[in-house]
Coordinates of C-alpha atoms and ligand atoms in Angstrom, one line a residue:
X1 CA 101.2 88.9 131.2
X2 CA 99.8 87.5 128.0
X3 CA 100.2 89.8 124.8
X4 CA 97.5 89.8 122.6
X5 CA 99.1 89.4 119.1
X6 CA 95.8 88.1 117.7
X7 CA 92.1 89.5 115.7
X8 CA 89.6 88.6 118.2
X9 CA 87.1 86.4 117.8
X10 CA 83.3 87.2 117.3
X11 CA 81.4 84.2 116.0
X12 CA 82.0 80.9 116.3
X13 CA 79.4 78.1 114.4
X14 CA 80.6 74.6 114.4
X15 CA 84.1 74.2 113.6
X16 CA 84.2 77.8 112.1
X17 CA 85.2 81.4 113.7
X18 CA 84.9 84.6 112.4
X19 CA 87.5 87.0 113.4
X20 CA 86.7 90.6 113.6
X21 CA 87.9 91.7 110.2
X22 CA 84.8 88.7 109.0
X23 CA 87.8 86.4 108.1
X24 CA 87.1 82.9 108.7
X25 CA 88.8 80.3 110.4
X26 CA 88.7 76.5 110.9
X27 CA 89.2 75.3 114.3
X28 CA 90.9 71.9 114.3
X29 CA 91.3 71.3 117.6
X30 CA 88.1 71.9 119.1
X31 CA 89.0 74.9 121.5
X32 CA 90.9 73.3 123.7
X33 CA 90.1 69.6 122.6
X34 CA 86.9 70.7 125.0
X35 CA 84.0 72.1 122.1
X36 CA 82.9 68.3 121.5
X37 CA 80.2 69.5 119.7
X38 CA 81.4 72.7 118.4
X39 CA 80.8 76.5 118.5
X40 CA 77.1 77.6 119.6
X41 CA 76.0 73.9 119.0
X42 CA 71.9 74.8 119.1
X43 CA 70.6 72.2 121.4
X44 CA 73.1 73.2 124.5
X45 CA 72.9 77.1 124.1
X46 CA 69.0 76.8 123.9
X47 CA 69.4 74.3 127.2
X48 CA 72.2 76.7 129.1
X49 CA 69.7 79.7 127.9
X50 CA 66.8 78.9 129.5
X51 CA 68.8 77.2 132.7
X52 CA 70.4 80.4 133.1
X53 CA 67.2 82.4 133.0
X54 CA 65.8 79.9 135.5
X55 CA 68.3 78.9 138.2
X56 CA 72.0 79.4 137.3
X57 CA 73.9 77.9 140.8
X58 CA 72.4 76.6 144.0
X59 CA 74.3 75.4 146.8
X60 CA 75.2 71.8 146.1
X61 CA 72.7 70.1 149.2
X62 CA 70.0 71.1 146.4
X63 CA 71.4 70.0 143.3
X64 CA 71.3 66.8 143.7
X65 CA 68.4 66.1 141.6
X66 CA 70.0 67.5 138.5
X67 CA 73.5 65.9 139.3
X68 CA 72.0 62.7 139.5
X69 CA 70.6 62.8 136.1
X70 CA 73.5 63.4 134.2
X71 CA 75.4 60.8 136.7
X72 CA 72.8 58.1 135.2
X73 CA 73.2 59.3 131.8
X74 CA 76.7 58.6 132.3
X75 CA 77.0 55.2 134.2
X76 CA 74.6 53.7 131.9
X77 CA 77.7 53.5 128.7
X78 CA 79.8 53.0 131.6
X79 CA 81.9 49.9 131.3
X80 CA 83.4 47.4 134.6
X81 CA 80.0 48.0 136.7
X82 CA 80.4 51.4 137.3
X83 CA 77.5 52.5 138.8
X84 CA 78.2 55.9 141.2
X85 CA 80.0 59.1 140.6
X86 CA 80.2 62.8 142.1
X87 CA 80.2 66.1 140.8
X88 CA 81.7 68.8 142.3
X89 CA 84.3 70.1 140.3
X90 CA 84.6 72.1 137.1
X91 CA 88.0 71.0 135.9
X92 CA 89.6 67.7 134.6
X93 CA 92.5 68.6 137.3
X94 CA 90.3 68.3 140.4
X95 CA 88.2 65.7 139.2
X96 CA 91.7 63.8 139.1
X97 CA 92.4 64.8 142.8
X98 CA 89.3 63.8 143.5
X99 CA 89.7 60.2 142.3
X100 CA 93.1 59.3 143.7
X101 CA 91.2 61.1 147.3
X102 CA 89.0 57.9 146.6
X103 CA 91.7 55.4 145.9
X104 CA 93.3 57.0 149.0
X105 CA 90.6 57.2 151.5
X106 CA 89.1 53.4 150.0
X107 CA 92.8 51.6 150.2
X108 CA 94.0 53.7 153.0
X109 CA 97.7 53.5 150.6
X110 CA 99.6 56.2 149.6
X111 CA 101.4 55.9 146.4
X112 CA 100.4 56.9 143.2
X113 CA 101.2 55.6 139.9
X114 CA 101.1 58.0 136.8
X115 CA 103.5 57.4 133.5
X116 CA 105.8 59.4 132.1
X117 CA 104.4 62.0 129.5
X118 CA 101.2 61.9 131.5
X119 CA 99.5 65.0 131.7
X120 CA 96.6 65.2 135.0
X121 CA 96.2 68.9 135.4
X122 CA 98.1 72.1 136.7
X123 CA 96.9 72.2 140.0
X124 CA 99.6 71.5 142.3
X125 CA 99.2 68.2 143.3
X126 CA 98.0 67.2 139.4
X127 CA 101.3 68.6 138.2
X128 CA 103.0 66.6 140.9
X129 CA 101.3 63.3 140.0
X130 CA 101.4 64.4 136.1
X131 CA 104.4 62.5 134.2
X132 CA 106.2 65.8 132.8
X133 CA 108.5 66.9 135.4
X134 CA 109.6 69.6 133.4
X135 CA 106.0 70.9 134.2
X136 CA 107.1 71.0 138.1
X137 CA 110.9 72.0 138.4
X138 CA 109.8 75.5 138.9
X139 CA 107.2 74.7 141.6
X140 CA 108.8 72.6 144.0
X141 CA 105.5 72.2 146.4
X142 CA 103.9 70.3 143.0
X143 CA 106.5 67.3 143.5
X144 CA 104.3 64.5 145.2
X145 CA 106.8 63.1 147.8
X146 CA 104.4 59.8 146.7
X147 CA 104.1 59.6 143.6
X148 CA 106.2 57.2 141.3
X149 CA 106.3 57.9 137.6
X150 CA 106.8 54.6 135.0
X151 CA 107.9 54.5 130.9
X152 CA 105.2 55.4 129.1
X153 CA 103.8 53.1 126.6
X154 CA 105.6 55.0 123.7
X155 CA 105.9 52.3 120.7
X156 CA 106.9 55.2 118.6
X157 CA 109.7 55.9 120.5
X158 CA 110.1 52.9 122.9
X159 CA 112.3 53.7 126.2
X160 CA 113.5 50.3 125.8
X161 CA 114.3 50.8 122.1
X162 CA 112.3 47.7 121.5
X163 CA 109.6 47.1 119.2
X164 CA 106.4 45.3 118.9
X165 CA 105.3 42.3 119.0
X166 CA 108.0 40.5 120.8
X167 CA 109.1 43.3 123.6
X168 CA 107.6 41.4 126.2
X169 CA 105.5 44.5 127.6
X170 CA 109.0 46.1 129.3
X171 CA 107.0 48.9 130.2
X172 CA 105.0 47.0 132.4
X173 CA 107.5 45.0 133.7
X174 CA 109.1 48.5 134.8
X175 CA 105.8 49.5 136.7
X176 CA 106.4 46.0 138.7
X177 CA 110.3 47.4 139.5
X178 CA 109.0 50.1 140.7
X179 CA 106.5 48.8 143.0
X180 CA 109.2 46.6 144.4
X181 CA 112.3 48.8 144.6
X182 CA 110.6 52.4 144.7
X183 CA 106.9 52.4 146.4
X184 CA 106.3 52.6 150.2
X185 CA 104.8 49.6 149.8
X186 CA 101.2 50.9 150.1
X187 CA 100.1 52.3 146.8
X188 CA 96.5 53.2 146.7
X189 CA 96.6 53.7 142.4
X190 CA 97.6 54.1 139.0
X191 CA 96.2 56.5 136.7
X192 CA 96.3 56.9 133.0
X193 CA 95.3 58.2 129.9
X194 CA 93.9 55.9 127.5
X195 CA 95.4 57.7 125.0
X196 CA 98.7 60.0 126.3
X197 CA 97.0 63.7 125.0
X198 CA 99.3 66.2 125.7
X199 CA 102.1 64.2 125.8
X200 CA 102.2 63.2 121.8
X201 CA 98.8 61.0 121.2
X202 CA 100.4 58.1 122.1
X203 CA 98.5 54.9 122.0
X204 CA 99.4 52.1 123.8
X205 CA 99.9 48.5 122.3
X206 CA 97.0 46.1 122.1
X207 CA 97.4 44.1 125.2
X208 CA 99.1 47.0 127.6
X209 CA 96.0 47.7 129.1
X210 CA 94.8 44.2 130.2
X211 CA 98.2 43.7 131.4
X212 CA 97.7 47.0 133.6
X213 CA 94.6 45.4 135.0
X214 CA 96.0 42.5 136.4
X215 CA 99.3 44.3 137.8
X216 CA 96.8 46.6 139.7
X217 CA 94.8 43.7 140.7
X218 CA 97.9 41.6 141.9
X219 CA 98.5 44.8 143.9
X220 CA 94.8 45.8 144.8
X221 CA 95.7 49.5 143.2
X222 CA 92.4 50.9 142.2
X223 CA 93.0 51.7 138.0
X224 CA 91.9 55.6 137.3
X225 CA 91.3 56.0 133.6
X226 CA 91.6 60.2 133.2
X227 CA 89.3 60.6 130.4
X228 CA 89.1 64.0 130.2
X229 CA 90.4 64.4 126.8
X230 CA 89.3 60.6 125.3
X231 CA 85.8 60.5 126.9
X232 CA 82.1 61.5 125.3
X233 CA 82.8 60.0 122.2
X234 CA 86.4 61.8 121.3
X235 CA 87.3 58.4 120.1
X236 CA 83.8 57.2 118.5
X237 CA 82.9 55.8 121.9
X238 CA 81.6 57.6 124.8
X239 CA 84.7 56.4 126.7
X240 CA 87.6 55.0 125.3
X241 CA 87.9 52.9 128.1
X242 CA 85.2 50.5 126.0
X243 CA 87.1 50.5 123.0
X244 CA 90.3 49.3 124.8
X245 CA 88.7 47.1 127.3
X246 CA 90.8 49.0 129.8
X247 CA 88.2 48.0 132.7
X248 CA 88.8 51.0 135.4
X249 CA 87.5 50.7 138.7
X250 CA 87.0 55.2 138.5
X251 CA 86.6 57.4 135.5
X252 CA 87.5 61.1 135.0
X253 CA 85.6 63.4 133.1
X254 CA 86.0 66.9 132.1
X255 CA 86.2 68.8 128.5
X256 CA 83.6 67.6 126.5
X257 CA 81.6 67.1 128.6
X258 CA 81.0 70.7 128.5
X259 CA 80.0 70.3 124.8
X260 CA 80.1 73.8 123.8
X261 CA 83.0 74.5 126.2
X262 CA 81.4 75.1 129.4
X263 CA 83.4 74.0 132.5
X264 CA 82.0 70.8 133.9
X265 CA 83.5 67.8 135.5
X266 CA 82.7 64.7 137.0
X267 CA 84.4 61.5 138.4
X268 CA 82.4 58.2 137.7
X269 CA 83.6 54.9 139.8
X270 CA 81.9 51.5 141.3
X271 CA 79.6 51.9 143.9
X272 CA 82.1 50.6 146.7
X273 CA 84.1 53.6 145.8
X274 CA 81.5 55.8 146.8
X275 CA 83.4 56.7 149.8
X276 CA 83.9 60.2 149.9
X277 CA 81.6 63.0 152.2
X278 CA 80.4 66.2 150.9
X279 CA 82.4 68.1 152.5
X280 CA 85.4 66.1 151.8
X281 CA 85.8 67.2 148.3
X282 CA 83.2 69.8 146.8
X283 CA 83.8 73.3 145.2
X284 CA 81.5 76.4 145.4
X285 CA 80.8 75.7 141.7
X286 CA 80.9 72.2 141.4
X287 CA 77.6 71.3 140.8
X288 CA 76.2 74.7 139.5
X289 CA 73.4 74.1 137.4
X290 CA 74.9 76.1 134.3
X291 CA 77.6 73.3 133.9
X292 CA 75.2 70.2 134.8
X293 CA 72.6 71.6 132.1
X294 CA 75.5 71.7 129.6
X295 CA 76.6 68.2 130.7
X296 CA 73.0 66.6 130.0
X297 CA 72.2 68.2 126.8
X298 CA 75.3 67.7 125.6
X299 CA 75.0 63.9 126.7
X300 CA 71.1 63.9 125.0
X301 CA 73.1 64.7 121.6
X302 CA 75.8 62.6 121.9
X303 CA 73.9 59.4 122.9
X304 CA 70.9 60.2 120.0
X305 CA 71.0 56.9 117.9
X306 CA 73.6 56.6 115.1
X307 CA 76.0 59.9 116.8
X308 CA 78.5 58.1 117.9
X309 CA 78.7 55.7 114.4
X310 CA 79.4 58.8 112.4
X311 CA 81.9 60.1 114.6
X312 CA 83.6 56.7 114.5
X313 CA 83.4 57.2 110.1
X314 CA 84.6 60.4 110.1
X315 CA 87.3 59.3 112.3
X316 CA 88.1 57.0 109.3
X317 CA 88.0 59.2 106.9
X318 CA 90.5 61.4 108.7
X319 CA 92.6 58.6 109.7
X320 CA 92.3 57.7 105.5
X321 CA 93.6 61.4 104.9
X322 CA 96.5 62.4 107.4
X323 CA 97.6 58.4 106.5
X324 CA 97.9 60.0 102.9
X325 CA 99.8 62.6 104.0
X326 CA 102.4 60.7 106.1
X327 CA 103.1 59.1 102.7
X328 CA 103.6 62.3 101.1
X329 CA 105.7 63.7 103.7
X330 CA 109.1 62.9 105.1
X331 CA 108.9 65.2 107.9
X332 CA 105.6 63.2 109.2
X333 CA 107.4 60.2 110.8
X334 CA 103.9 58.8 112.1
X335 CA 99.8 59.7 111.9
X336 CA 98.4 58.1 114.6
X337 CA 95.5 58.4 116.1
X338 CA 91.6 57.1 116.3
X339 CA 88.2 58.8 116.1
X340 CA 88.3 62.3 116.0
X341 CA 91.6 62.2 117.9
X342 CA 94.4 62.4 115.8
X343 CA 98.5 63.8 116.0
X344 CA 101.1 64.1 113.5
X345 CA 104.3 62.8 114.8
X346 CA 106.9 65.7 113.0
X347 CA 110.3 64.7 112.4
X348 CA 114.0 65.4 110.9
X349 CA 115.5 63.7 108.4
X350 CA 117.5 61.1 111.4
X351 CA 114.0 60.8 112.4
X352 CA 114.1 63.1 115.7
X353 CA 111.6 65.3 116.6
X354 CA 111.4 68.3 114.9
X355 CA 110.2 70.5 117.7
X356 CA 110.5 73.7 115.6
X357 CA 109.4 72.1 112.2
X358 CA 106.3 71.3 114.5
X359 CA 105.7 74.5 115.7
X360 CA 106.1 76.3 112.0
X361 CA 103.3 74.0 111.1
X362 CA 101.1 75.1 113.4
X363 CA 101.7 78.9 113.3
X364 CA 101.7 78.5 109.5
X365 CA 98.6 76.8 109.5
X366 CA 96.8 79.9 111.3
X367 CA 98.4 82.9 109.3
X368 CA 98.4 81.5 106.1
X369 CA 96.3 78.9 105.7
X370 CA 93.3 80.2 108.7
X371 CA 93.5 76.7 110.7
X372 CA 93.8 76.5 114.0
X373 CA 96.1 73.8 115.1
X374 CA 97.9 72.8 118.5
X375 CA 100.9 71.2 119.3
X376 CA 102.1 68.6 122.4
X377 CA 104.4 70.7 124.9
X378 CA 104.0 68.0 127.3
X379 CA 105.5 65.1 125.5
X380 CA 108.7 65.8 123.3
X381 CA 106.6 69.1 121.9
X382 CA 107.0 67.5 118.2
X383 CA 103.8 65.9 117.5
X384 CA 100.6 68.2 115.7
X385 CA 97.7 67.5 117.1
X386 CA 94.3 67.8 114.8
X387 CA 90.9 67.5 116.6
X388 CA 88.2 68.7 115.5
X389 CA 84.8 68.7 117.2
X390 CA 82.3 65.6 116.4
X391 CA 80.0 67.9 115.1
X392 CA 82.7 68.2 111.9
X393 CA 80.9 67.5 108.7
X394 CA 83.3 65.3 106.2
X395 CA 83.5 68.1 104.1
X396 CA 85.6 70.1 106.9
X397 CA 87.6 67.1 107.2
X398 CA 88.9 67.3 103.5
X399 CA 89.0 71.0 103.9
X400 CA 91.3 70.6 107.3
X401 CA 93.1 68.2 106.0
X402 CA 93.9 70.2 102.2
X403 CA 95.2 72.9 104.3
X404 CA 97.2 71.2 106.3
X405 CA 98.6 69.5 102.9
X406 CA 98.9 73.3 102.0
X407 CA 101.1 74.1 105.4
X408 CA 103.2 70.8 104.5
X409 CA 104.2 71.5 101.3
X410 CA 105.1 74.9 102.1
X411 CA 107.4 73.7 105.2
X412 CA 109.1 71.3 103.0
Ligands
PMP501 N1 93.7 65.4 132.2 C1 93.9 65.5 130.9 C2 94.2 64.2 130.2 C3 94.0 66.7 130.3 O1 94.3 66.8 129.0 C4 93.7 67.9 131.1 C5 93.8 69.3 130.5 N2 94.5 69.4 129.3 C6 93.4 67.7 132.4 C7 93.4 66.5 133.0 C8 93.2 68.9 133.3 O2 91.9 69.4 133.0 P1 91.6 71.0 133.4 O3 92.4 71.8 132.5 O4 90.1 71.1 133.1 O5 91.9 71.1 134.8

């Protein structure tokens, strides 16, 4: 059972919460990397409001008509001609079930590709197809008797202790191995992150991603780009998948969707995809028109003219000021990061990860300093993770970013 060790929370505007003693708090992380635009953002709450007062859930034969709206809203930044999609989940872990269904049922292959640090969901089968397999030893049903798991794309810490540029993409010459020596020989696809979330922020190289594309073409795998953390303009685009020409054949979509945190999901693909039936995959409150209001008004902000610029400055500005910081700070071995996504890469003197170093950080951050931080259990568990919604002014960058200075100093 959880303990509650904590104030509760009353009020939340923007990036700020007030606790019930009226102390404020910063939230750098945006909830759970899901409140793209922030606590009580006006134009969703007054959207949800009046939805709710109208018609909060139908069964799914009549919501089409609202579905297909924020489908549209969605294909039209989509890149590779994606031009379909579905929505009937409400988390980023069954939207991923949903698209490897598709990959399955479209190929008729099995296998599925995830890497290593990968993080799909806690459903059973996204645990099973997720690359931490600490995540499943405890669960054995979650191990996906097909699903292979390759190196991550971890420059930081390559598994081939090799560096840029002249590694020769080792990585993806390990995904080819193990479609040789350990697939059935039917793999239907590979899914990834554009950037690795919960397992550290890890970006891949420039040049990883086209390389993907043609391995998955040479081996018609359908290419599943989970952006449930990167998409709806977490990295200054509304899917990161533009920004590193990653070209997926199906999209995932979850978190921010949601805008002010309410649970939405939908799976985007090309139309030749399209292949699932209603009933095939479809959940009593998939398509509930609570969570499809909050998906196109949070879309209507996000897509207004000039949005997305700013979130792409203030992701410079933060990039500018943790890039200060790793300067300043031996214990930050790297700041990586881009738009509003950022993680702090915390490490010992040898250069190791400081797992407990990370983890005073963050739980110094919140009691002294009133920032709400989170860290990366998935990955090595060392690397800070800062987030805050799009919404953020560039005022609450420099304030997020003096406390965190703050927390640093005081860490040593
Ligand atoms: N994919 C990624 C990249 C995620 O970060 C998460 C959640 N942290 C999920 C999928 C699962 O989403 P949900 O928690 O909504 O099931």
């Amino acid at each position: 059972m959880q303990t509650l060790t904590k104030d509760r929370f009353r009020y939340g505007k923007g990036i700020r919460l007030i606790d019930d003693s009226g102390v404020e708090y910063l939230d750098g992380v945006s909830g759970t990397f899901n409140l793209s635009l922030g606590y009580n953002h006006p134009h969703v709450v007054e959207k949800v409001q009046e939805q709710v007062g109208n018609l909060s859930h139908m069964s799914s034969t009549f919501t089409e008509p609202y579905v297909d709206e924020v489908l549209a809203h969605l294909v039209e930044y989509a890149p590779n001609g994606i031009d379909a999609g579905w929505m009937r989940d409400i988390t980023g872990s069954t939207a991923n079930e949903c698209a490897t269904k598709i990959a399955q049922k479209y190929t008729g292959a099995n296998d599925i590709i995830s890497l290593f640090l990968s993080h799909h969901g806690q459903t059973q089968f996204a645990t099973g197809i997720s690359g931490n397999a600490f995540r499943r030893r405890k669960f054995p049903n979650s191990a996906v008797p097909n699903s292979l798991h390759v190196p991550a794309p971890y420059c930081y810490r390559c598994p081939f202790n090799s560096s840029q540029p002249n590694c020769g993409f080792q990585c993806i010459e390990a995904i080819s191995d193990q479609i040789e020596y350990a697939s059935s020989g039917s793999i239907a696809c590979m899914i990834i992150e554009p950037i690795l979330g919960n397992g550290g922020n890890i970006i891949p190289p420039e040049g990883y991603f086209q390389r993907l594309r043609k391995l998955c073409d040479e081996h018609n795998m359908i290419l599943i780009a989970d952006e449930v953390q990167t998409g709806i303009g977490r990295t200054g685009y509304m899917f990161a998948s533009e920004l590193f020409d990653i070209k997926p054949d199906i999209i995932t979509l979850a978190k921010g969707l949601g805008g002010i945190g309410v649970p939405v999901a939908a799976v985007i693909m090309q139309s030749r995809l399209d292949v699932l039936e209603k009933h095939e995959h479809s959940f009593t409150s998939g398509s509930n028109l609570i969570s499809v209001t909050a998906a196109k008004s949070t879309l209507e902000v996000v897509s207004e003219p000039g949005f997305l610029d700013e979130v792409k400055l203030k992701g410079e500005i933060l990039g500018d000021l943790l890039g200060e910081l790793d300067m300043k700070y031996a214990s930050i071995g790297e700041a990586r990061g881009v738009g509003l996504m950022w993680g702090l890469e915390i490490v010992d003197q040898d250069g190791a990860p400081d797992v407990a170093k990370a983890n005073a950080i963050i739980e110094r951050a919140f009691s002294d300093q009133h920032l709400i931080l989170r860290g990366s259990r998935y990955g090595f568990g060392n690397v800070v993770k800062v987030r805050p919604s799009l919404t953020v002014t560039e005022d609450e960058i420099a304030q997020i970013v003096d406390k965190l200075d703050a927390v640093l100093k005081s860490v040593g």
